[in-house]
mmCIF file of C-alpha atoms in Angstrom:
data_model
loop_
_atom_site.group_PDB
_atom_site.id
_atom_site.type_symbol
_atom_site.label_atom_id
_atom_site.label_comp_id
_atom_site.label_asym_id
_atom_site.label_seq_id
_atom_site.Cartn_x
_atom_site.Cartn_y
_atom_site.Cartn_z
ATOM 1 C CA MET A 1 0.000 0.000 0.000
ATOM 2 C CA ASP A 2 1.427 3.392 -0.975
ATOM 3 C CA LEU A 3 1.660 6.389 1.345
ATOM 4 C CA ARG A 4 -1.240 8.173 -0.310
ATOM 5 C CA SER A 5 -3.582 5.233 0.236
ATOM 6 C CA ALA A 6 -2.349 4.846 3.802
ATOM 7 C CA ASP A 7 -3.118 8.502 4.566
ATOM 8 C CA PHE A 8 -6.604 8.136 3.057
ATOM 9 C CA TRP A 9 -7.452 5.116 5.184
ATOM 10 C CA ARG A 10 -5.965 6.622 8.329
ATOM 11 C CA GLY A 11 -8.277 9.608 7.933
ATOM 12 C CA ALA A 12 -11.344 7.598 6.934
ATOM 13 C CA LEU A 13 -11.018 5.234 9.884
ATOM 14 C CA ALA A 14 -10.374 8.059 12.333
ATOM 15 C CA LYS A 15 -13.539 9.814 11.149
ATOM 16 C CA ALA A 16 -15.613 6.636 11.412
ATOM 17 C CA ALA A 17 -14.275 5.862 14.890
ATOM 18 C CA ALA A 18 -14.895 9.403 16.124
ATOM 19 C CA SER A 19 -18.585 8.992 15.337
ATOM 20 C CA CYS A 20 -18.826 5.886 17.536
ATOM 21 C CA ASN A 21 -18.496 7.748 20.848
ATOM 22 C CA ILE A 22 -17.077 4.563 22.408
ATOM 23 C CA PRO A 23 -13.704 4.769 24.192
ATOM 24 C CA ALA A 24 -12.585 1.243 23.224
ATOM 25 C CA ILE A 25 -13.701 -0.574 20.061
ATOM 26 C CA ARG A 26 -12.571 -4.205 19.928
ATOM 27 C CA ILE A 27 -12.744 -5.943 16.543
ATOM 28 C CA MET A 28 -11.696 -9.573 16.195
ATOM 29 C CA GLU A 29 -10.208 -10.798 12.932
ATOM 30 C CA VAL A 30 -11.205 -14.433 12.981
ATOM 31 C CA CYS A 31 -9.071 -15.758 10.126
ATOM 32 C CA GLY A 32 -5.367 -16.569 10.386
ATOM 33 C CA THR A 33 -4.849 -15.328 6.824
ATOM 34 C CA HIS A 34 -6.316 -11.973 7.865
ATOM 35 C CA THR A 35 -3.996 -11.906 10.875
ATOM 36 C CA HIS A 36 -0.965 -12.330 8.633
ATOM 37 C CA ALA A 37 -2.190 -9.793 6.060
ATOM 38 C CA ILE A 38 -2.772 -7.239 8.834
ATOM 39 C CA ALA A 39 0.685 -7.807 10.329
ATOM 40 C CA LYS A 40 2.506 -7.962 6.984
ATOM 41 C CA ASN A 41 0.981 -4.673 5.789
ATOM 42 C CA ASN A 42 1.214 -3.019 9.213
ATOM 43 C CA LEU A 43 -2.489 -2.125 9.097
ATOM 44 C CA ARG A 44 -2.739 -1.595 12.852
ATOM 45 C CA GLU A 45 -0.642 1.557 12.385
ATOM 46 C CA LEU A 46 -3.525 3.067 10.403
ATOM 47 C CA LEU A 47 -6.118 2.572 13.136
ATOM 48 C CA PRO A 48 -7.104 5.298 15.616
ATOM 49 C CA GLU A 49 -6.198 4.664 19.256
ATOM 50 C CA SER A 50 -9.769 3.777 20.149
ATOM 51 C CA VAL A 51 -9.834 0.818 17.710
ATOM 52 C CA LYS A 52 -8.081 -2.416 18.561
ATOM 53 C CA LEU A 53 -7.760 -5.483 16.367
ATOM 54 C CA ILE A 54 -7.727 -8.801 18.222
ATOM 55 C CA SER A 55 -6.654 -12.108 16.711
ATOM 56 C CA GLY A 56 -9.170 -14.933 16.963
ATOM 57 C CA PRO A 57 -9.425 -18.731 16.619
ATOM 58 C CA GLY A 58 -9.114 -18.832 12.829
ATOM 59 C CA CYS A 59 -5.970 -20.944 12.519
ATOM 60 C CA PRO A 60 -7.115 -24.592 12.259
ATOM 61 C CA ILE A 61 -3.696 -25.967 13.174
ATOM 62 C CA CYS A 62 -3.604 -23.767 16.293
ATOM 63 C CA VAL A 63 -7.036 -24.584 17.693
ATOM 64 C CA SER A 64 -6.478 -28.339 17.527
ATOM 65 C CA GLY A 65 -5.320 -29.361 20.974
ATOM 66 C CA VAL A 66 -2.549 -31.570 22.298
ATOM 67 C CA LEU A 67 -4.923 -34.562 22.355
ATOM 68 C CA PHE A 68 -5.090 -34.572 18.553
ATOM 69 C CA ILE A 69 -1.284 -34.631 18.316
ATOM 70 C CA GLU A 70 -1.146 -37.535 20.756
ATOM 71 C CA LYS A 71 -3.719 -39.482 18.748
ATOM 72 C CA ILE A 72 -1.505 -39.057 15.684
ATOM 73 C CA ARG A 73 1.529 -40.220 17.689
ATOM 74 C CA THR A 74 -0.385 -43.295 18.879
ATOM 75 C CA LEU A 75 -1.319 -44.209 15.303
ATOM 76 C CA LEU A 76 2.262 -43.798 14.118
ATOM 77 C CA ARG A 77 3.569 -46.085 16.847
ATOM 78 C CA LYS A 78 0.993 -48.688 15.880
ATOM 79 C CA GLY A 79 2.620 -48.782 12.453
ATOM 80 C CA VAL A 80 -0.128 -46.802 10.745
ATOM 81 C CA THR A 81 0.954 -44.291 8.093
ATOM 82 C CA VAL A 82 -0.437 -40.857 8.936
ATOM 83 C CA ALA A 83 -0.830 -38.360 6.106
ATOM 84 C CA MET A 84 -0.986 -34.805 7.434
ATOM 85 C CA PHE A 85 -0.249 -31.155 6.705
ATOM 86 C CA GLY A 86 3.298 -30.014 7.429
ATOM 87 C CA ASP A 87 2.297 -27.408 10.027
ATOM 88 C CA LEU A 88 1.154 -30.188 12.370
ATOM 89 C CA LEU A 89 4.687 -31.554 12.464
ATOM 90 C CA ARG A 90 5.895 -28.757 14.764
ATOM 91 C CA ILE A 91 2.967 -28.568 17.192
ATOM 92 C CA PRO A 92 4.105 -29.738 20.653
ATOM 93 C CA GLY A 93 2.324 -32.700 22.201
ATOM 94 C CA ASN A 94 2.804 -34.353 25.596
ATOM 95 C CA ASP A 95 6.411 -35.263 24.861
ATOM 96 C CA GLY A 96 7.541 -32.865 22.162
ATOM 97 C CA THR A 97 6.599 -32.586 18.506
ATOM 98 C CA LEU A 98 6.089 -35.298 15.908
ATOM 99 C CA MET A 99 9.494 -34.536 14.371
ATOM 100 C CA GLY A 100 11.453 -37.761 13.983
ATOM 101 C CA GLU A 101 8.420 -40.045 14.233
ATOM 102 C CA LYS A 102 8.291 -42.852 11.668
ATOM 103 C CA ASN A 103 5.416 -43.548 9.240
ATOM 104 C CA LEU A 104 4.624 -39.882 8.537
ATOM 105 C CA GLN A 105 3.539 -38.769 5.071
ATOM 106 C CA LEU A 106 3.312 -34.998 4.561
ATOM 107 C CA VAL A 107 0.620 -33.870 2.103
ATOM 108 C CA TYR A 108 -0.686 -30.605 0.685
ATOM 109 C CA SER A 109 -4.326 -31.658 0.301
ATOM 110 C CA PRO A 110 -6.763 -34.401 1.316
ATOM 111 C CA GLU A 111 -6.542 -35.739 -2.246
ATOM 112 C CA ASP A 112 -2.824 -36.405 -1.755
ATOM 113 C CA ALA A 113 -3.633 -38.560 1.262
ATOM 114 C CA LEU A 114 -6.071 -40.769 -0.640
ATOM 115 C CA ALA A 115 -3.720 -41.013 -3.613
ATOM 116 C CA PHE A 116 -0.989 -42.298 -1.303
ATOM 117 C CA ALA A 117 -3.341 -44.933 0.156
ATOM 118 C CA ILE A 118 -4.345 -46.132 -3.317
ATOM 119 C CA LYS A 119 -0.698 -46.420 -4.383
ATOM 120 C CA ASN A 120 0.182 -48.308 -1.194
ATOM 121 C CA PRO A 121 -2.602 -50.879 -0.630
ATOM 122 C CA ASP A 122 -0.407 -52.799 1.821
ATOM 123 C CA LYS A 123 -0.329 -49.845 4.259
ATOM 124 C CA GLU A 124 -3.046 -48.582 6.600
ATOM 125 C CA VAL A 125 -3.252 -44.850 5.859
ATOM 126 C CA VAL A 126 -4.972 -42.259 8.054
ATOM 127 C CA PHE A 127 -5.525 -38.674 7.003
ATOM 128 C CA ALA A 128 -5.115 -36.399 10.058
ATOM 129 C CA ALA A 129 -7.791 -33.897 9.113
ATOM 130 C CA VAL A 130 -7.858 -30.349 10.444
ATOM 131 C CA GLY A 131 -9.516 -27.262 9.046
ATOM 132 C CA PHE A 132 -12.765 -25.407 8.565
ATOM 133 C CA ALA A 133 -15.413 -25.626 5.848
ATOM 134 C CA PRO A 134 -13.102 -25.484 2.790
ATOM 135 C CA THR A 135 -10.997 -28.463 3.914
ATOM 136 C CA LEU A 136 -14.088 -30.217 5.254
ATOM 137 C CA SER A 137 -15.790 -29.972 1.863
ATOM 138 C CA ALA A 138 -12.634 -31.320 0.186
ATOM 139 C CA ALA A 139 -12.660 -34.245 2.623
ATOM 140 C CA ALA A 140 -16.323 -34.904 1.847
ATOM 141 C CA ALA A 141 -15.454 -35.103 -1.858
ATOM 142 C CA LEU A 142 -12.596 -37.390 -0.866
ATOM 143 C CA MET A 143 -15.006 -39.662 0.981
ATOM 144 C CA GLN A 144 -17.209 -39.844 -2.095
ATOM 145 C CA GLY A 145 -14.245 -40.958 -4.183
ATOM 146 C CA CYS A 146 -13.116 -43.360 -1.493
ATOM 147 C CA CYS A 147 -16.496 -45.061 -1.348
ATOM 148 C CA GLU A 148 -16.793 -45.263 -5.135
ATOM 149 C CA ALA A 149 -13.307 -46.771 -5.465
ATOM 150 C CA LYS A 150 -13.950 -49.106 -2.516
ATOM 151 C CA VAL A 151 -10.643 -48.224 -0.874
ATOM 152 C CA LYS A 152 -10.105 -50.473 2.150
ATOM 153 C CA ASN A 153 -6.889 -49.127 3.699
ATOM 154 C CA PHE A 154 -7.882 -45.505 4.228
ATOM 155 C CA SER A 155 -9.554 -43.663 7.123
ATOM 156 C CA ILE A 156 -9.858 -40.160 8.563
ATOM 157 C CA LEU A 157 -8.912 -38.852 11.998
ATOM 158 C CA SER A 158 -11.221 -35.851 12.063
ATOM 159 C CA ASP A 159 -10.570 -32.654 13.949
ATOM 160 C CA PHE A 160 -12.536 -30.454 11.572
ATOM 161 C CA LYS A 161 -13.910 -27.341 13.243
ATOM 162 C CA GLU A 162 -17.216 -25.472 13.047
ATOM 163 C CA ILE A 163 -16.588 -21.798 13.796
ATOM 164 C CA THR A 164 -20.003 -20.275 14.592
ATOM 165 C CA PRO A 165 -20.549 -21.827 18.077
ATOM 166 C CA VAL A 166 -17.151 -20.473 19.109
ATOM 167 C CA LEU A 167 -17.850 -17.004 17.704
ATOM 168 C CA THR A 168 -21.123 -16.916 19.627
ATOM 169 C CA ALA A 169 -19.266 -17.745 22.845
ATOM 170 C CA LEU A 170 -16.521 -15.196 22.202
ATOM 171 C CA THR A 171 -18.835 -12.293 21.384
ATOM 172 C CA GLN A 172 -20.445 -12.819 24.772
ATOM 173 C CA SER A 173 -17.285 -13.357 26.832
ATOM 174 C CA ARG A 174 -14.802 -10.961 25.222
ATOM 175 C CA GLN A 175 -17.047 -7.885 24.824
ATOM 176 C CA LEU A 176 -16.324 -7.641 21.117
ATOM 177 C CA SER A 177 -17.549 -4.663 19.094
ATOM 178 C CA GLY A 178 -17.375 -6.434 15.743
ATOM 179 C CA LEU A 179 -16.070 -9.367 13.731
ATOM 180 C CA LEU A 180 -13.953 -9.514 10.598
ATOM 181 C CA LEU A 181 -15.210 -12.800 9.162
ATOM 182 C CA PRO A 182 -13.135 -15.301 7.155
ATOM 183 C CA GLY A 183 -13.575 -15.071 3.398
ATOM 184 C CA HIS A 184 -12.310 -18.609 2.722
ATOM 185 C CA VAL A 185 -14.846 -20.189 5.088
ATOM 186 C CA ALA A 186 -17.655 -17.969 3.805
ATOM 187 C CA SER A 187 -16.931 -19.053 0.224
ATOM 188 C CA VAL A 188 -18.292 -22.471 1.244
ATOM 189 C CA VAL A 189 -20.890 -21.741 3.935
ATOM 190 C CA GLY A 190 -22.099 -18.380 2.570
ATOM 191 C CA CYS A 191 -22.512 -14.964 4.145
ATOM 192 C CA ASN A 192 -25.961 -15.702 5.580
ATOM 193 C CA TYR A 193 -24.446 -18.503 7.644
ATOM 194 C CA PHE A 194 -23.093 -15.863 10.014
ATOM 195 C CA LYS A 195 -26.454 -14.320 10.912
ATOM 196 C CA ASN A 196 -27.416 -13.977 14.576
ATOM 197 C CA LEU A 197 -23.941 -13.290 15.955
ATOM 198 C CA HIS A 198 -25.373 -10.099 17.510
ATOM 199 C CA VAL A 199 -22.380 -7.889 16.724
ATOM 200 C CA PRO A 200 -21.591 -6.041 13.480
ATOM 201 C CA ALA A 201 -19.807 -8.481 11.175
ATOM 202 C CA VAL A 202 -18.252 -8.249 7.722
ATOM 203 C CA VAL A 203 -17.018 -11.039 5.458
ATOM 204 C CA ALA A 204 -13.711 -9.675 4.197
ATOM 205 C CA GLY A 205 -11.245 -10.436 1.442
ATOM 206 C CA PHE A 206 -7.508 -10.429 1.954
ATOM 207 C CA GLU A 207 -6.174 -7.361 0.179
ATOM 208 C CA PRO A 208 -5.193 -4.526 2.564
ATOM 209 C CA GLU A 209 -7.768 -2.101 1.131
ATOM 210 C CA ASN A 210 -10.546 -4.665 1.474
ATOM 211 C CA ILE A 211 -9.624 -5.355 5.089
ATOM 212 C CA LEU A 212 -9.544 -1.633 5.923
ATOM 213 C CA HIS A 213 -12.844 -1.008 4.145
ATOM 214 C CA SER A 214 -14.383 -3.894 6.087
ATOM 215 C CA ILE A 215 -13.190 -2.350 9.370
ATOM 216 C CA LYS A 216 -14.728 0.966 8.312
ATOM 217 C CA LEU A 217 -18.059 -0.771 7.632
ATOM 218 C CA ILE A 218 -17.959 -2.298 11.120
ATOM 219 C CA LEU A 219 -17.246 1.096 12.699
ATOM 220 C CA GLU A 220 -20.172 2.642 10.834
ATOM 221 C CA ALA A 221 -22.463 -0.123 12.107
ATOM 222 C CA VAL A 222 -21.165 0.364 15.657
ATOM 223 C CA THR A 223 -21.989 4.080 15.373
ATOM 224 C CA VAL A 224 -25.693 3.347 14.878
ATOM 225 C CA SER A 225 -25.683 0.324 17.273
ATOM 226 C CA ASN A 226 -26.663 -2.018 14.449
ATOM 227 C CA ASN A 227 -25.741 -5.309 16.085
ATOM 228 C CA ASP A 228 -27.496 -7.293 13.358
ATOM 229 C CA PHE A 229 -25.301 -5.765 10.648
ATOM 230 C CA LEU A 230 -23.863 -8.428 8.339
ATOM 231 C CA CYS A 231 -22.154 -7.506 5.083
ATOM 232 C CA ASN A 232 -20.534 -9.517 2.323
ATOM 233 C CA ASN A 233 -17.507 -7.423 1.345
ATOM 234 C CA TYR A 234 -16.002 -10.257 -0.677
ATOM 235 C CA PRO A 235 -18.696 -10.849 -3.328
ATOM 236 C CA GLU A 236 -16.259 -12.083 -5.964
ATOM 237 C CA ALA A 237 -15.770 -15.260 -3.908
ATOM 238 C CA VAL A 238 -18.725 -15.411 -1.503
ATOM 239 C CA ARG A 239 -22.428 -15.895 -2.165
ATOM 240 C CA ASP A 240 -25.204 -15.312 0.332
ATOM 241 C CA ASN A 241 -26.044 -19.009 0.581
ATOM 242 C CA GLY A 242 -22.603 -20.413 -0.096
ATOM 243 C CA ASN A 243 -21.594 -23.325 -2.282
ATOM 244 C CA THR A 244 -24.716 -25.476 -2.189
ATOM 245 C CA PHE A 245 -23.006 -28.441 -3.870
ATOM 246 C CA ALA A 246 -20.206 -28.477 -1.277
ATOM 247 C CA LEU A 247 -22.658 -28.095 1.608
ATOM 248 C CA LYS A 248 -24.753 -30.997 0.338
ATOM 249 C CA LEU A 249 -21.640 -33.156 0.083
ATOM 250 C CA ILE A 250 -20.616 -32.284 3.643
ATOM 251 C CA ASP A 251 -24.086 -33.198 4.891
ATOM 252 C CA GLU A 252 -23.894 -36.567 3.156
ATOM 253 C CA TYR A 253 -20.771 -37.716 4.988
ATOM 254 C CA PHE A 254 -20.334 -35.613 8.144
ATOM 255 C CA GLU A 255 -22.383 -34.465 11.124
ATOM 256 C CA PRO A 256 -21.732 -31.938 13.933
ATOM 257 C CA THR A 257 -20.196 -33.147 17.181
ATOM 258 C CA VAL A 258 -18.565 -31.860 20.352
ATOM 259 C CA SER A 259 -14.998 -30.727 19.727
ATOM 260 C CA THR A 260 -12.035 -29.656 21.857
ATOM 261 C CA TRP A 261 -10.627 -26.184 21.112
ATOM 262 C CA ARG A 262 -7.318 -24.988 22.451
ATOM 263 C CA GLY A 263 -8.081 -22.320 25.045
ATOM 264 C CA LEU A 264 -11.814 -23.028 25.122
ATOM 265 C CA GLY A 265 -12.163 -26.717 25.942
ATOM 266 C CA ASP A 266 -15.079 -28.829 24.716
ATOM 267 C CA ILE A 267 -17.803 -27.004 22.797
ATOM 268 C CA ASP A 268 -20.970 -28.688 21.556
ATOM 269 C CA PHE A 269 -21.593 -28.760 17.782
ATOM 270 C CA SER A 270 -18.211 -27.121 17.116
ATOM 271 C CA GLY A 271 -16.637 -30.061 15.281
ATOM 272 C CA TRP A 272 -17.440 -32.626 12.611
ATOM 273 C CA LYS A 273 -17.360 -36.414 12.622
ATOM 274 C CA LEU A 274 -18.164 -39.024 10.016
ATOM 275 C CA LYS A 275 -21.750 -40.229 10.066
ATOM 276 C CA ALA A 276 -22.512 -43.715 11.364
ATOM 277 C CA ASP A 277 -23.007 -45.040 7.827
ATOM 278 C CA HIS A 278 -19.337 -44.293 7.178
ATOM 279 C CA ALA A 279 -17.905 -45.348 10.544
ATOM 280 C CA GLY A 280 -15.572 -47.799 8.800
ATOM 281 C CA PHE A 281 -13.559 -44.793 7.633
ATOM 282 C CA ASP A 282 -13.407 -43.263 11.126
ATOM 283 C CA ALA A 283 -9.848 -43.755 12.426
ATOM 284 C CA GLU A 284 -10.949 -42.938 15.977
ATOM 285 C CA LYS A 285 -13.085 -46.088 16.017
ATOM 286 C CA ARG A 286 -11.046 -48.176 13.639
ATOM 287 C CA PHE A 287 -7.938 -47.981 15.812
ATOM 288 C CA ASP A 288 -9.617 -47.486 19.223
ATOM 289 C CA LEU A 289 -8.113 -44.149 20.263
ATOM 290 C CA SER A 290 -10.558 -43.561 23.113
ATOM 291 C CA GLN A 291 -7.929 -43.998 25.839
ATOM 292 C CA VAL A 292 -5.386 -41.514 24.452
ATOM 293 C CA SER A 293 -4.868 -38.434 26.622
ATOM 294 C CA GLY A 294 -3.201 -35.061 26.165
ATOM 295 C CA ARG A 295 -2.009 -32.309 28.467
ATOM 296 C CA GLU A 296 -1.361 -28.702 27.497
ATOM 297 C CA ASN A 297 1.877 -26.923 28.390
ATOM 298 C CA PRO A 298 0.800 -24.595 31.242
ATOM 299 C CA ALA A 299 3.549 -22.096 30.408
ATOM 300 C CA CYS A 300 2.269 -21.565 26.858
ATOM 301 C CA ARG A 301 -0.624 -19.086 26.638
ATOM 302 C CA CYS A 302 -1.589 -19.865 23.057
ATOM 303 C CA GLY A 303 -5.172 -20.617 24.107
ATOM 304 C CA GLU A 304 -5.536 -17.101 25.487
ATOM 305 C CA VAL A 305 -4.078 -15.580 22.309
ATOM 306 C CA LEU A 306 -6.548 -17.551 20.176
ATOM 307 C CA THR A 307 -9.512 -16.285 22.164
ATOM 308 C CA GLY A 308 -8.460 -12.645 22.355
ATOM 309 C CA ALA A 309 -7.745 -12.657 26.087
ATOM 310 C CA ILE A 310 -4.131 -11.565 25.600
ATOM 311 C CA GLU A 311 -1.912 -10.362 22.769
ATOM 312 C CA PRO A 312 0.998 -12.543 21.574
ATOM 313 C CA GLN A 313 3.756 -10.528 23.238
ATOM 314 C CA GLU A 314 1.954 -10.779 26.607
ATOM 315 C CA CYS A 315 2.871 -14.456 26.763
ATOM 316 C CA PRO A 316 6.092 -14.685 28.829
ATOM 317 C CA LEU A 317 7.526 -17.216 26.349
ATOM 318 C CA PHE A 318 7.057 -14.996 23.281
ATOM 319 C CA GLY A 319 10.316 -14.138 21.521
ATOM 320 C CA LYS A 320 12.378 -15.649 24.331
ATOM 321 C CA VAL A 321 12.028 -19.409 24.573
ATOM 322 C CA CYS A 322 9.302 -19.420 21.898
ATOM 323 C CA THR A 323 10.360 -18.393 18.384
ATOM 324 C CA PRO A 324 9.473 -19.658 14.876
ATOM 325 C CA GLU A 325 12.749 -21.613 14.858
ATOM 326 C CA LYS A 326 11.930 -23.268 18.181
ATOM 327 C CA PRO A 327 8.215 -22.852 18.921
ATOM 328 C CA ALA A 328 6.823 -23.704 22.342
ATOM 329 C CA GLY A 329 3.210 -23.527 21.213
ATOM 330 C CA ALA A 330 0.871 -23.856 18.263
ATOM 331 C CA CYS A 331 0.435 -20.122 17.630
ATOM 332 C CA MET A 332 4.143 -19.800 16.895
ATOM 333 C CA SER A 333 4.391 -23.167 15.102
ATOM 334 C CA SER A 334 1.736 -22.653 12.457
ATOM 335 C CA SER A 335 2.227 -20.508 9.381
ATOM 336 C CA GLU A 336 -1.194 -18.970 10.151
ATOM 337 C CA GLY A 337 -0.594 -18.458 13.880
ATOM 338 C CA ALA A 338 -0.976 -15.039 15.484
ATOM 339 C CA CYS A 339 2.331 -15.296 17.366
ATOM 340 C CA ALA A 340 4.194 -16.253 14.187
ATOM 341 C CA ALA A 341 2.663 -13.278 12.360
ATOM 342 C CA MET A 342 3.571 -10.852 15.132
ATOM 343 C CA PHE A 343 7.133 -12.170 15.364
ATOM 344 C CA GLN A 344 7.751 -12.357 11.617
ATOM 345 C CA TYR A 345 6.358 -9.023 10.485
ATOM 346 C CA GLN A 346 6.424 -6.733 13.479
ATOM 347 C CA GLY A 347 9.035 -8.077 15.841
ATOM 348 C CA GLY A 348 6.458 -8.377 18.600
ATOM 349 C CA ARG A 349 5.167 -4.823 18.251
ATOM 350 C CA LEU A 350 1.463 -4.074 18.084
#
């Protein structure tokens, strides 16, 4: 963003905030991609003092707890090949990360995991599945292909997340003024999916100008106390009712369930599991992982960062014993983590 544009947005946001007559306006950017775009482009520097951006639980790698890592470790030590995204490799579990564990297969997409299973019929292959609606819909398509091809050596360890129950909880507990909603998720579920959050909310794209315009729209809604305000500011990728084909596919193979979120614990209807008709592809049941346990590192405050209770540099580990080269927690480990963004682009400065 050039200096001229920066000056324009600094003035426009200051004017919008001045009309709010609220001493502290707290806006949560839910998506990890937004968090990195905001830090990379130093957008916080353009905000008036009364407006504060807070990072939220929009990094799927970060919100998956230690228990999920330990379930992966258990599978690996049973001789099962686990296909997973690379970011999971550096998330600490009970006894360190998964670095050095045998039987790991790093993939870039769910399709890669199934392709590996088909090419290696002698191996039991589990896809360690994390993510929100976009990855969930890809996994649903994967399940369709898996059933049609009658693949016998493939299953899914699901830690897919459903964001709206968590947003409802956070708007009540964190006194949020507004929400910057994730464009990637909305491209699947649709803008209307985020109705009834009871704070001004805008589905935003990822260019700096779009993010700043979305913040301005939230401030204008705060000014008139329009808590039902919901705007699609990313119409080139998001429809009101989402991708109906993808949603139908999700409904065919998955159903909501209780899920564990780092920093929030167990939340009803905030995760997804395979339906009973497809239980044969459920790694949790197939390999009896019910007795696996996980314990969070009490020194790491990643859970509080993810829920907006503290800022990254308020964690005593940040930038000292916890760095991107040697992360102590998920928010520094993941490429979408708030701590990683703060460290990489702003050296810990807000």
